[in-house]
GROMACS .gro file of C-alpha atoms in nm:
model
  446
    1MET     CA    1   1.109   1.232 -13.116
    2HIS     CA    2   1.316   0.998 -12.894
    3ARG     CA    3   1.476   1.037 -12.540
    4GLY     CA    4   1.725   0.678 -12.538
    5ARG     CA    5   1.529   0.408 -12.738
    6HIS     CA    6   1.144   0.582 -12.614
    7PRO     CA    7   0.942   0.776 -12.814
    8ASP     CA    8   0.869   1.075 -12.672
    9ILE     CA    9   0.507   1.097 -12.622
   10ALA     CA   10   0.469   1.463 -12.473
   11ARG     CA   11   0.710   1.620 -12.753
   12SER     CA   12   0.528   1.463 -13.037
   13THR     CA   13   0.218   1.574 -12.886
   14ALA     CA   14   0.315   1.908 -12.860
   15LYS     CA   15   0.431   1.918 -13.247
   16ARG     CA   16   0.090   1.762 -13.338
   17ASP     CA   17   0.328   1.480 -13.503
   18VAL     CA   18   0.091   1.235 -13.596
   19LYS     CA   19   0.321   0.988 -13.787
   20GLY     CA   20   0.575   0.981 -13.511
   21LEU     CA   21   0.269   0.892 -13.276
   22VAL     CA   22   0.116   0.621 -13.498
   23LYS     CA   23   0.460   0.454 -13.501
   24ALA     CA   24   0.456   0.518 -13.129
   25LEU     CA   25   0.156   0.277 -13.129
   26GLY     CA   26   0.403  -0.007 -13.265
   27CYS     CA   27   0.681   0.039 -12.980
   28PRO     CA   28   0.794  -0.301 -12.905
   29GLY     CA   29   0.826  -0.412 -12.566
   30ASP     CA   30   0.628  -0.128 -12.392
   31GLY     CA   31   0.280  -0.144 -12.364
   32LYS     CA   32   0.264   0.186 -12.152
   33VAL     CA   33   0.433   0.365 -12.436
   34ARG     CA   34   0.171   0.229 -12.686
   35ALA     CA   35  -0.155   0.317 -12.465
   36ALA     CA   36  -0.034   0.664 -12.411
   37ALA     CA   37   0.016   0.676 -12.787
   38ALA     CA   38  -0.312   0.606 -12.849
   39ASP     CA   39  -0.450   0.880 -12.574
   40ALA     CA   40  -0.260   1.134 -12.793
   41LEU     CA   41  -0.391   1.067 -13.079
   42ALA     CA   42  -0.732   1.096 -12.962
   43SER     CA   43  -0.616   1.473 -12.779
   44LEU     CA   44  -0.516   1.557 -13.205
   45GLY     CA   45  -0.843   1.449 -13.348
   46ASP     CA   46  -0.652   1.357 -13.701
   47PRO     CA   47  -0.849   1.144 -13.908
   48ARG     CA   48  -0.495   0.998 -14.014
   49ALA     CA   49  -0.537   0.828 -13.686
   50VAL     CA   50  -0.809   0.632 -13.726
   51GLU     CA   51  -0.662   0.296 -13.919
   52PRO     CA   52  -0.361   0.232 -13.727
   53LEU     CA   53  -0.591   0.278 -13.413
   54VAL     CA   54  -0.828  -0.007 -13.573
   55ALA     CA   55  -0.501  -0.219 -13.612
   56THR     CA   56  -0.432  -0.172 -13.242
   57LEU     CA   57  -0.729  -0.347 -13.137
   58GLY     CA   58  -0.517  -0.668 -13.183
   59ASP     CA   59  -0.258  -0.596 -12.964
   60ASP     CA   60  -0.169  -0.798 -12.671
   61HIS     CA   61  -0.205  -0.583 -12.405
   62ALA     CA   62  -0.601  -0.490 -12.270
   63ASN     CA   63  -0.489  -0.184 -12.167
   64VAL     CA   64  -0.368  -0.094 -12.520
   65ARG     CA   65  -0.655  -0.231 -12.676
   66THR     CA   66  -0.868  -0.026 -12.429
   67ALA     CA   67  -0.702   0.340 -12.493
   68ALA     CA   68  -0.707   0.273 -12.868
   69ILE     CA   69  -1.092   0.210 -12.809
   70ALA     CA   70  -1.116   0.494 -12.652
   71ALA     CA   71  -0.938   0.726 -12.880
   72LEU     CA   72  -1.145   0.537 -13.186
   73GLY     CA   73  -1.438   0.670 -12.974
   74GLU     CA   74  -1.336   1.035 -12.973
   75LEU     CA   75  -1.231   1.032 -13.307
   76ALA     CA   76  -1.624   0.899 -13.412
   77ASP     CA   77  -1.483   0.806 -13.751
   78PRO     CA   78  -1.777   0.558 -13.882
   79ARG     CA   79  -1.439   0.368 -14.027
   80ALA     CA   80  -1.397   0.207 -13.703
   81VAL     CA   81  -1.771   0.072 -13.630
   82ASP     CA   82  -1.718  -0.249 -13.726
   83ALA     CA   83  -1.376  -0.333 -13.561
   84LEU     CA   84  -1.530  -0.179 -13.270
   85ALA     CA   85  -1.824  -0.449 -13.293
   86ALA     CA   86  -1.596  -0.706 -13.346
   87VAL     CA   87  -1.405  -0.596 -13.048
   88LEU     CA   88  -1.753  -0.632 -12.860
   89SER     CA   89  -1.798  -0.991 -12.943
   90ARG     CA   90  -1.451  -1.053 -12.943
   91ASP     CA   91  -1.305  -0.898 -12.604
   92HIS     CA   92  -1.628  -0.863 -12.423
   93VAL     CA   93  -1.481  -0.915 -12.099
   94LEU     CA   94  -1.191  -0.705 -12.106
   95THR     CA   95  -1.290  -0.436 -12.313
   96GLY     CA   96  -1.635  -0.481 -12.401
   97ASP     CA   97  -1.737  -0.182 -12.187
   98ALA     CA   98  -1.470   0.048 -12.392
   99ALA     CA   99  -1.586  -0.061 -12.704
  100LEU     CA  100  -1.980  -0.012 -12.625
  101SER     CA  101  -1.910   0.358 -12.559
  102ALA     CA  102  -1.685   0.412 -12.864
  103LEU     CA  103  -2.012   0.300 -13.026
  104VAL     CA  104  -2.263   0.519 -12.860
  105MET     CA  105  -1.995   0.784 -12.922
  106ILE     CA  106  -1.970   0.763 -13.297
  107GLY     CA  107  -2.367   0.691 -13.276
  108ALA     CA  108  -2.576   0.700 -13.598
  109PRO     CA  109  -2.313   0.498 -13.815
  110SER     CA  110  -2.292   0.247 -13.532
  111VAL     CA  111  -2.663   0.143 -13.569
  112ASP     CA  112  -2.627  -0.132 -13.832
  113ALA     CA  113  -2.355  -0.317 -13.662
  114LEU     CA  114  -2.506  -0.279 -13.333
  115VAL     CA  115  -2.812  -0.423 -13.468
  116THR     CA  116  -2.625  -0.724 -13.600
  117THR     CA  117  -2.439  -0.811 -13.272
  118LEU     CA  118  -2.793  -0.795 -13.126
  119GLU     CA  119  -2.802  -1.192 -13.265
  120ASN     CA  120  -2.448  -1.268 -13.133
  121ASP     CA  121  -2.427  -1.597 -12.957
  122ASN     CA  122  -2.297  -1.429 -12.612
  123GLY     CA  123  -2.613  -1.312 -12.415
  124PHE     CA  124  -2.400  -0.985 -12.218
  125VAL     CA  125  -2.293  -0.928 -12.565
  126ARG     CA  126  -2.652  -0.888 -12.678
  127GLU     CA  127  -2.782  -0.731 -12.396
  128ASP     CA  128  -2.467  -0.433 -12.428
  129ALA     CA  129  -2.558  -0.388 -12.812
  130ALA     CA  130  -2.935  -0.331 -12.678
  131THR     CA  131  -2.831  -0.094 -12.433
  132ALA     CA  132  -2.615   0.098 -12.658
  133LEU     CA  133  -2.899   0.086 -12.951
  134GLY     CA  134  -3.107   0.271 -12.669
  135GLN     CA  135  -2.823   0.518 -12.586
  136ILE     CA  136  -2.801   0.642 -12.960
  137GLY     CA  137  -3.146   0.716 -12.991
  138ASP     CA  138  -3.176   0.616 -13.399
  139MET     CA  139  -3.518   0.518 -13.474
  140ARG     CA  140  -3.417   0.266 -13.691
  141ALA     CA  141  -3.334   0.005 -13.364
  142VAL     CA  142  -3.688   0.008 -13.272
  143GLU     CA  143  -3.786  -0.296 -13.527
  144PRO     CA  144  -3.449  -0.513 -13.414
  145LEU     CA  145  -3.551  -0.393 -13.041
  146VAL     CA  146  -3.869  -0.495 -13.043
  147ALA     CA  147  -3.784  -0.850 -13.223
  148THR     CA  148  -3.521  -0.897 -12.923
  149LEU     CA  149  -3.784  -0.849 -12.723
  150HIS     CA  150  -3.879  -1.231 -12.748
  151ASP     CA  151  -3.484  -1.338 -12.664
  152ASN     CA  152  -3.401  -1.654 -12.450
  153LYS     CA  153  -3.226  -1.481 -12.164
  154GLU     CA  154  -3.407  -1.204 -11.930
  155SER     CA  155  -3.132  -0.954 -11.913
  156VAL     CA  156  -3.138  -0.917 -12.308
  157ARG     CA  157  -3.576  -0.853 -12.306
  158ALA     CA  158  -3.478  -0.622 -12.024
  159ALA     CA  159  -3.236  -0.438 -12.176
  160ALA     CA  160  -3.459  -0.451 -12.532
  161ALA     CA  161  -3.727  -0.273 -12.305
  162ALA     CA  162  -3.491  -0.017 -12.142
  163ALA     CA  163  -3.349   0.113 -12.493
  164LEU     CA  164  -3.722   0.106 -12.646
  165ASP     CA  165  -3.846   0.351 -12.335
  166ARG     CA  166  -3.565   0.545 -12.402
  167LEU     CA  167  -3.661   0.545 -12.783
  168GLY     CA  168  -3.989   0.664 -12.676
  169TRP     CA  169  -4.161   0.341 -12.806
  170SER     CA  170  -4.522   0.261 -12.700
  171PRO     CA  171  -4.657  -0.075 -12.654
  172ASP     CA  172  -4.911  -0.183 -12.859
  173PRO     CA  173  -5.187  -0.410 -12.753
  174GLY     CA  174  -5.053  -0.648 -12.996
  175ALA     CA  175  -4.794  -0.951 -12.951
  176ALA     CA  176  -4.505  -0.662 -12.946
  177GLY     CA  177  -4.688  -0.512 -12.646
  178ALA     CA  178  -4.743  -0.851 -12.451
  179ALA     CA  179  -4.408  -0.900 -12.527
  180TYR     CA  180  -4.262  -0.560 -12.360
  181TRP     CA  181  -4.481  -0.589 -12.078
  182VAL     CA  182  -4.288  -0.966 -12.028
  183ALA     CA  183  -3.983  -0.809 -12.049
  184LYS     CA  184  -4.068  -0.547 -11.802
  185ARG     CA  185  -4.208  -0.793 -11.560
  186GLN     CA  186  -4.542  -0.605 -11.532
  187TRP     CA  187  -4.725  -0.942 -11.536
  188GLY     CA  188  -5.084  -0.738 -11.472
  189LYS     CA  189  -5.082  -0.636 -11.798
  190CYS     CA  190  -4.994  -0.970 -11.951
  191VAL     CA  191  -5.348  -1.160 -11.854
  192LYS     CA  192  -5.482  -1.113 -12.175
  193ALA     CA  193  -5.459  -1.342 -12.470
  194ALA     CA  194  -5.177  -1.160 -12.697
  195ALA     CA  195  -4.966  -1.222 -12.387
  196ILE     CA  196  -4.974  -1.593 -12.432
  197GLU     CA  197  -4.673  -1.645 -12.692
  198PRO     CA  198  -4.411  -1.395 -12.496
  199LEU     CA  199  -4.547  -1.594 -12.186
  200VAL     CA  200  -4.492  -1.949 -12.306
  201ALA     CA  201  -4.174  -1.841 -12.444
  202VAL     CA  202  -4.027  -1.756 -12.104
  203LEU     CA  203  -4.153  -2.049 -11.926
  204HIS     CA  204  -3.779  -2.198 -11.976
  205ASP     CA  205  -3.609  -1.896 -11.863
  206GLU     CA  206  -3.307  -1.908 -11.657
  207ASP     CA  207  -3.452  -1.701 -11.416
  208GLU     CA  208  -3.672  -1.904 -11.187
  209ALA     CA  209  -3.884  -1.579 -11.082
  210VAL     CA  210  -3.931  -1.506 -11.410
  211ARG     CA  211  -4.123  -1.856 -11.512
  212LYS     CA  212  -4.313  -1.886 -11.172
  213SER     CA  213  -4.442  -1.531 -11.237
  214ALA     CA  214  -4.542  -1.619 -11.621
  215SER     CA  215  -4.639  -1.967 -11.500
  216ARG     CA  216  -4.889  -1.812 -11.290
  217VAL     CA  217  -5.018  -1.554 -11.556
  218LEU     CA  218  -5.081  -1.858 -11.757
  219VAL     CA  219  -5.291  -2.019 -11.583
  220ARG     CA  220  -5.504  -1.708 -11.517
  221ILE     CA  221  -5.538  -1.695 -11.866
  222GLY     CA  222  -5.634  -2.053 -11.837
  223ALA     CA  223  -5.812  -2.231 -12.150
  224ARG     CA  224  -5.706  -1.961 -12.405
  225ALA     CA  225  -5.355  -2.045 -12.344
  226VAL     CA  226  -5.410  -2.413 -12.342
  227GLU     CA  227  -5.335  -2.457 -12.752
  228SER     CA  228  -5.005  -2.294 -12.729
  229LEU     CA  229  -4.911  -2.428 -12.399
  230ILE     CA  230  -4.929  -2.830 -12.600
  231ASP     CA  231  -4.755  -2.661 -12.897
  232SER     CA  232  -4.470  -2.585 -12.704
  233LEU     CA  233  -4.439  -2.949 -12.517
  234GLY     CA  234  -4.125  -3.132 -12.547
  235TRP     CA  235  -3.935  -3.408 -12.412
  236ALA     CA  236  -3.953  -3.390 -12.061
  237ASP     CA  237  -4.097  -3.028 -12.047
  238TRP     CA  238  -4.158  -3.028 -11.656
  239THR     CA  239  -4.247  -2.607 -11.628
  240THR     CA  240  -4.522  -2.621 -11.932
  241GLU     CA  241  -4.668  -2.962 -11.828
  242ALA     CA  242  -4.701  -2.824 -11.428
  243VAL     CA  243  -4.882  -2.500 -11.626
  244LEU     CA  244  -5.143  -2.731 -11.807
  245VAL     CA  245  -5.188  -2.935 -11.461
  246ASP     CA  246  -5.304  -2.657 -11.317
  247ILE     CA  247  -5.500  -2.503 -11.569
  248GLY     CA  248  -5.688  -2.871 -11.510
  249ALA     CA  249  -6.026  -2.941 -11.692
  250PRO     CA  250  -6.046  -2.652 -11.970
  251ALA     CA  251  -5.681  -2.834 -12.062
  252VAL     CA  252  -5.849  -3.176 -12.092
  253GLU     CA  253  -6.018  -3.136 -12.460
  254PRO     CA  254  -5.769  -2.981 -12.626
  255LEU     CA  255  -5.516  -3.240 -12.473
  256VAL     CA  256  -5.713  -3.526 -12.584
  257ALA     CA  257  -5.713  -3.388 -12.944
  258HIS     CA  258  -5.362  -3.381 -12.955
  259LEU     CA  259  -5.288  -3.758 -12.855
  260HIS     CA  260  -5.219  -3.852 -13.245
  261ASP     CA  261  -4.951  -3.568 -13.207
  262GLU     CA  262  -4.669  -3.729 -13.489
  263ARG     CA  263  -4.403  -3.667 -13.236
  264SER     CA  264  -4.379  -3.934 -12.952
  265GLY     CA  265  -4.214  -3.693 -12.721
  266ARG     CA  266  -4.562  -3.502 -12.699
  267ARG     CA  267  -4.786  -3.773 -12.724
  268GLU     CA  268  -4.603  -3.900 -12.377
  269ALA     CA  269  -4.626  -3.543 -12.193
  270ILE     CA  270  -4.999  -3.528 -12.291
  271ALA     CA  271  -5.067  -3.858 -12.139
  272ARG     CA  272  -4.851  -3.759 -11.833
  273VAL     CA  273  -5.079  -3.414 -11.840
  274LEU     CA  274  -5.398  -3.604 -11.868
  275GLY     CA  275  -5.304  -3.885 -11.579
  276THR     CA  276  -5.194  -3.587 -11.348
  277ILE     CA  277  -5.505  -3.368 -11.435
  278GLY     CA  278  -5.722  -3.711 -11.364
  279ASP     CA  279  -6.010  -3.581 -11.547
  280ALA     CA  280  -6.246  -3.939 -11.617
  281ARG     CA  281  -6.275  -3.805 -12.000
  282ALA     CA  282  -5.929  -3.898 -12.121
  283VAL     CA  283  -6.007  -4.255 -12.023
  284GLU     CA  284  -6.124  -4.390 -12.377
  285PRO     CA  285  -5.903  -4.159 -12.569
  286LEU     CA  286  -5.573  -4.297 -12.350
  287ILE     CA  287  -5.650  -4.661 -12.378
  288PRO     CA  288  -5.565  -4.675 -12.717
  289ARG     CA  289  -5.209  -4.548 -12.668
  290LEU     CA  290  -5.167  -4.850 -12.532
  291ASP     CA  291  -5.113  -4.978 -12.803
  292ASP     CA  292  -4.836  -4.699 -12.928
  293GLN     CA  293  -4.550  -4.781 -13.111
  294ALA     CA  294  -4.340  -4.611 -12.866
  295ASP     CA  295  -4.251  -4.794 -12.551
  296THR     CA  296  -4.215  -4.446 -12.346
  297VAL     CA  297  -4.617  -4.351 -12.477
  298ARG     CA  298  -4.740  -4.663 -12.361
  299SER     CA  299  -4.603  -4.676 -12.061
  300ALA     CA  300  -4.675  -4.303 -11.999
  301ALA     CA  301  -5.060  -4.352 -12.106
  302ALA     CA  302  -5.081  -4.734 -11.855
  303THR     CA  303  -4.939  -4.491 -11.590
  304ALA     CA  304  -5.186  -4.186 -11.647
  305LEU     CA  305  -5.497  -4.448 -11.651
  306GLY     CA  306  -5.380  -4.571 -11.316
  307ARG     CA  307  -5.385  -4.211 -11.188
  308ILE     CA  308  -5.729  -4.095 -11.328
  309GLY     CA  309  -5.824  -4.442 -11.092
  310ASP     CA  310  -6.127  -4.549 -11.367
  311THR     CA  311  -6.214  -4.889 -11.380
  312ARG     CA  312  -6.321  -4.933 -11.774
  313ALA     CA  313  -5.938  -4.922 -11.792
  314VAL     CA  314  -5.889  -5.249 -11.617
  315GLU     CA  315  -5.965  -5.477 -11.946
  316PRO     CA  316  -5.741  -5.291 -12.161
  317LEU     CA  317  -5.477  -5.293 -11.886
  318ILE     CA  318  -5.475  -5.645 -11.869
  319PRO     CA  319  -5.295  -5.758 -12.185
  320VAL     CA  320  -5.040  -5.488 -12.118
  321LEU     CA  321  -4.874  -5.687 -11.872
  322ASP     CA  322  -4.749  -5.892 -12.138
  323ASP     CA  323  -4.607  -5.629 -12.323
  324ARG     CA  324  -4.251  -5.637 -12.477
  325ALA     CA  325  -4.099  -5.396 -12.283
  326ASN     CA  326  -3.998  -5.405 -11.880
  327ALA     CA  327  -4.126  -5.009 -11.839
  328VAL     CA  328  -4.435  -5.075 -11.972
  329ARG     CA  329  -4.538  -5.426 -11.796
  330ALA     CA  330  -4.453  -5.277 -11.469
  331ALA     CA  331  -4.654  -4.966 -11.539
  332ALA     CA  332  -4.920  -5.172 -11.613
  333ALA     CA  333  -4.925  -5.331 -11.273
  334THR     CA  334  -4.921  -5.048 -11.107
  335ALA     CA  335  -5.164  -4.883 -11.270
  336LEU     CA  336  -5.392  -5.196 -11.202
  337GLY     CA  337  -5.326  -5.201 -10.831
  338ARG     CA  338  -5.391  -4.804 -10.817
  339ILE     CA  339  -5.748  -4.878 -10.997
  340GLY     CA  340  -5.816  -5.104 -10.716
  341ASP     CA  341  -6.016  -5.366 -10.908
  342THR     CA  342  -6.001  -5.712 -10.824
  343ARG     CA  343  -6.023  -5.820 -11.177
  344ALA     CA  344  -5.650  -5.746 -11.193
  345VAL     CA  345  -5.576  -6.019 -10.923
  346GLU     CA  346  -5.526  -6.343 -11.141
  347PRO     CA  347  -5.338  -6.171 -11.396
  348LEU     CA  348  -5.100  -6.011 -11.171
  349VAL     CA  349  -5.042  -6.312 -10.955
  350GLY     CA  350  -4.937  -6.503 -11.314
  351VAL     CA  351  -4.641  -6.202 -11.354
  352VAL     CA  352  -4.545  -6.244 -10.985
  353GLN     CA  353  -4.479  -6.610 -11.092
  354GLY     CA  354  -4.363  -6.604 -11.474
  355GLN     CA  355  -4.159  -6.228 -11.459
  356THR     CA  356  -3.849  -6.124 -11.289
  357GLY     CA  357  -3.657  -5.739 -11.170
  358PHE     CA  358  -3.874  -5.476 -11.120
  359VAL     CA  359  -4.211  -5.635 -11.308
  360ARG     CA  360  -4.247  -5.875 -11.029
  361ARG     CA  361  -4.164  -5.644 -10.755
  362ASP     CA  362  -4.427  -5.384 -10.873
  363ALA     CA  363  -4.692  -5.650 -10.987
  364ALA     CA  364  -4.632  -5.766 -10.627
  365ASP     CA  365  -4.669  -5.437 -10.499
  366ALA     CA  366  -5.005  -5.372 -10.686
  367LEU     CA  367  -5.123  -5.726 -10.542
  368ASP     CA  368  -5.099  -5.531 -10.187
  369ALA     CA  369  -5.312  -5.226 -10.262
  370LEU     CA  370  -5.528  -5.505 -10.433
  371GLY     CA  371  -5.565  -5.689 -10.049
  372TRP     CA  372  -5.386  -5.977 -10.179
  373SER     CA  373  -5.243  -6.211  -9.919
  374PRO     CA  374  -5.009  -6.538 -10.018
  375ASP     CA  375  -5.116  -6.849  -9.871
  376ALA     CA  376  -4.880  -7.163  -9.935
  377GLY     CA  377  -4.756  -7.249 -10.286
  378PRO     CA  378  -4.550  -7.155 -10.574
  379ALA     CA  379  -4.785  -6.813 -10.624
  380ALA     CA  380  -4.687  -6.722 -10.258
  381VAL     CA  381  -4.310  -6.775 -10.279
  382ALA     CA  382  -4.305  -6.644 -10.606
  383TYR     CA  383  -4.465  -6.343 -10.412
  384TRP     CA  384  -4.213  -6.332 -10.114
  385ILE     CA  385  -3.907  -6.319 -10.333
  386ALA     CA  386  -4.034  -6.038 -10.520
  387LYS     CA  387  -4.103  -5.832 -10.203
  388GLN     CA  388  -3.730  -5.992 -10.034
  389HIS     CA  389  -3.895  -6.184  -9.790
  390TRP     CA  390  -3.665  -6.440  -9.744
  391ASP     CA  391  -3.720  -6.546  -9.414
  392ALA     CA  392  -4.054  -6.682  -9.536
  393CYS     CA  393  -3.859  -6.843  -9.831
  394VAL     CA  394  -3.631  -7.016  -9.593
  395GLN     CA  395  -3.915  -7.183  -9.405
  396VAL     CA  396  -4.054  -7.341  -9.698
  397ALA     CA  397  -3.733  -7.437  -9.815
  398ALA     CA  398  -3.825  -7.304 -10.134
  399VAL     CA  399  -3.496  -7.397 -10.300
  400GLU     CA  400  -3.571  -7.445 -10.696
  401PRO     CA  401  -3.721  -7.053 -10.692
  402LEU     CA  402  -3.454  -6.925 -10.517
  403ILE     CA  403  -3.182  -7.108 -10.760
  404ALA     CA  404  -3.405  -6.894 -11.029
  405ALA     CA  405  -3.377  -6.574 -10.828
  406LEU     CA  406  -3.007  -6.628 -10.867
  407GLY     CA  407  -3.072  -6.457 -11.205
  408ASP     CA  408  -3.321  -6.199 -11.128
  409ALA     CA  409  -3.255  -5.834 -11.235
  410ILE     CA  410  -3.214  -5.640 -10.893
  411GLY     CA  411  -2.906  -5.714 -10.715
  412SER     CA  412  -3.040  -5.708 -10.409
  413VAL     CA  413  -3.259  -5.996 -10.506
  414ARG     CA  414  -2.970  -6.212 -10.622
  415THR     CA  415  -2.794  -6.122 -10.305
  416GLY     CA  416  -3.105  -6.180 -10.072
  417ALA     CA  417  -3.193  -6.543 -10.251
  418ALA     CA  418  -2.818  -6.686 -10.218
  419THR     CA  419  -2.841  -6.579  -9.835
  420ALA     CA  420  -3.142  -6.749  -9.807
  421LEU     CA  421  -3.016  -7.070 -10.011
  422GLY     CA  422  -2.730  -7.047  -9.788
  423GLN     CA  423  -2.960  -7.100  -9.492
  424ILE     CA  424  -3.181  -7.370  -9.640
  425ALA     CA  425  -2.793  -7.536  -9.704
  426ASP     CA  426  -2.941  -7.791 -10.008
  427PRO     CA  427  -2.683  -7.955 -10.178
  428ARG     CA  428  -2.868  -7.874 -10.534
  429ALA     CA  429  -2.803  -7.491 -10.466
  430VAL     CA  430  -2.430  -7.542 -10.468
  431ASP     CA  431  -2.328  -7.543 -10.861
  432ALA     CA  432  -2.578  -7.227 -10.902
  433LEU     CA  433  -2.417  -6.997 -10.602
  434ILE     CA  434  -2.074  -7.099 -10.698
  435THR     CA  435  -2.191  -6.946 -11.038
  436VAL     CA  436  -2.261  -6.611 -10.896
  437LEU     CA  437  -1.929  -6.586 -10.617
  438ASN     CA  438  -1.836  -6.289 -10.856
  439ASP     CA  439  -2.178  -6.148 -10.893
  440ASN     CA  440  -2.092  -5.743 -10.829
  441GLY     CA  441  -2.478  -5.701 -10.723
  442GLU     CA  442  -2.604  -5.426 -10.974
  443GLU     CA  443  -2.927  -5.416 -11.156
  444VAL     CA  444  -2.896  -5.540 -11.517
  445GLU     CA  445  -3.239  -5.431 -11.621
  446VAL     CA  446  -3.491  -5.156 -11.597
   0.00000   0.00000   0.00000
């Protein structure tokens, strides 16, 4: 058996010495010998080699594992199926292709293990499992493959569709057929109600082309797709929102009906969509959302009302200038500026005089939109500070307002106020300026 310290693989093969070759599978320090032993056992076709070869699947050398996998495929013994399926999942990069081929060679006994593998966390493993099931050709795989048409990875869905083709499966006119046509990217065959769910499901696919194509088809489907799209809305779900916006007017009434959804993220998304669509039918339903318990929903509702631009929203928006949340107050100020009704001027002037940071800045911008011009006095000084017109502040020696602005939330306002005070050179500002010498200029609130 041995020449020196190494097993003689050729001699053992010629003698059909299965036990000797099995022993050679454990030859220490020489992966080439172990791989050759696995190859030899495959050529002998003796079932006694199955369990030792399965044990060799844990070898440190990838080439030895690959040889053992190939041997198990040649032996086509069902006892190896679970171990090979485990290799497909565990060692996919190095020996996954070999494991896949071996499972296909074993055939029908591999089906159950491969079906289980369709649920693996690794998308590439799921893709391989679907491909293998198609190659094996066992009709037991049809139902699991149809379910895989809804996988969240485009390549897995495509592999499942291709496997179903090999199995001779014909898509029906229902949801399964629709999912099949989505997986095949046959978009023209998806313009029917049955395709809505699988189309919505791929709106967040990793493949941009798939997302865009699904979006276009859903827009063509139009009103029939709206409820499913609303059901899929989530936090910052921009793709779905964009489809609803493109559907436009037919989506307004269903969206309004869901403004009371228990999930704040969905209420916020619906408000955003309604604002972007800009249909006046949404005004009255959006107004109650200005009192929503969620800050984000109140802000989105205010923004939406501003985008729609209907004057019915002016009176409800004015009290929101005193909302507890900065972002909501700022959104209300911007909305009032966009609507363009002069009833908002006085309240916005009050915001400019009474608040700081981004809220004051947005209120000043809203006053610009309304055509308001500052004259003299405290309101003008507050406006100039908000707009960071420091020369105007220096000219009127606005010491006290500038000292107050040293505590503003916006770093550039604090810096500008300090510079203006330095130019005015009023002794009253000295103590306040000393306290801000270490200011790093960061914004401290939004």
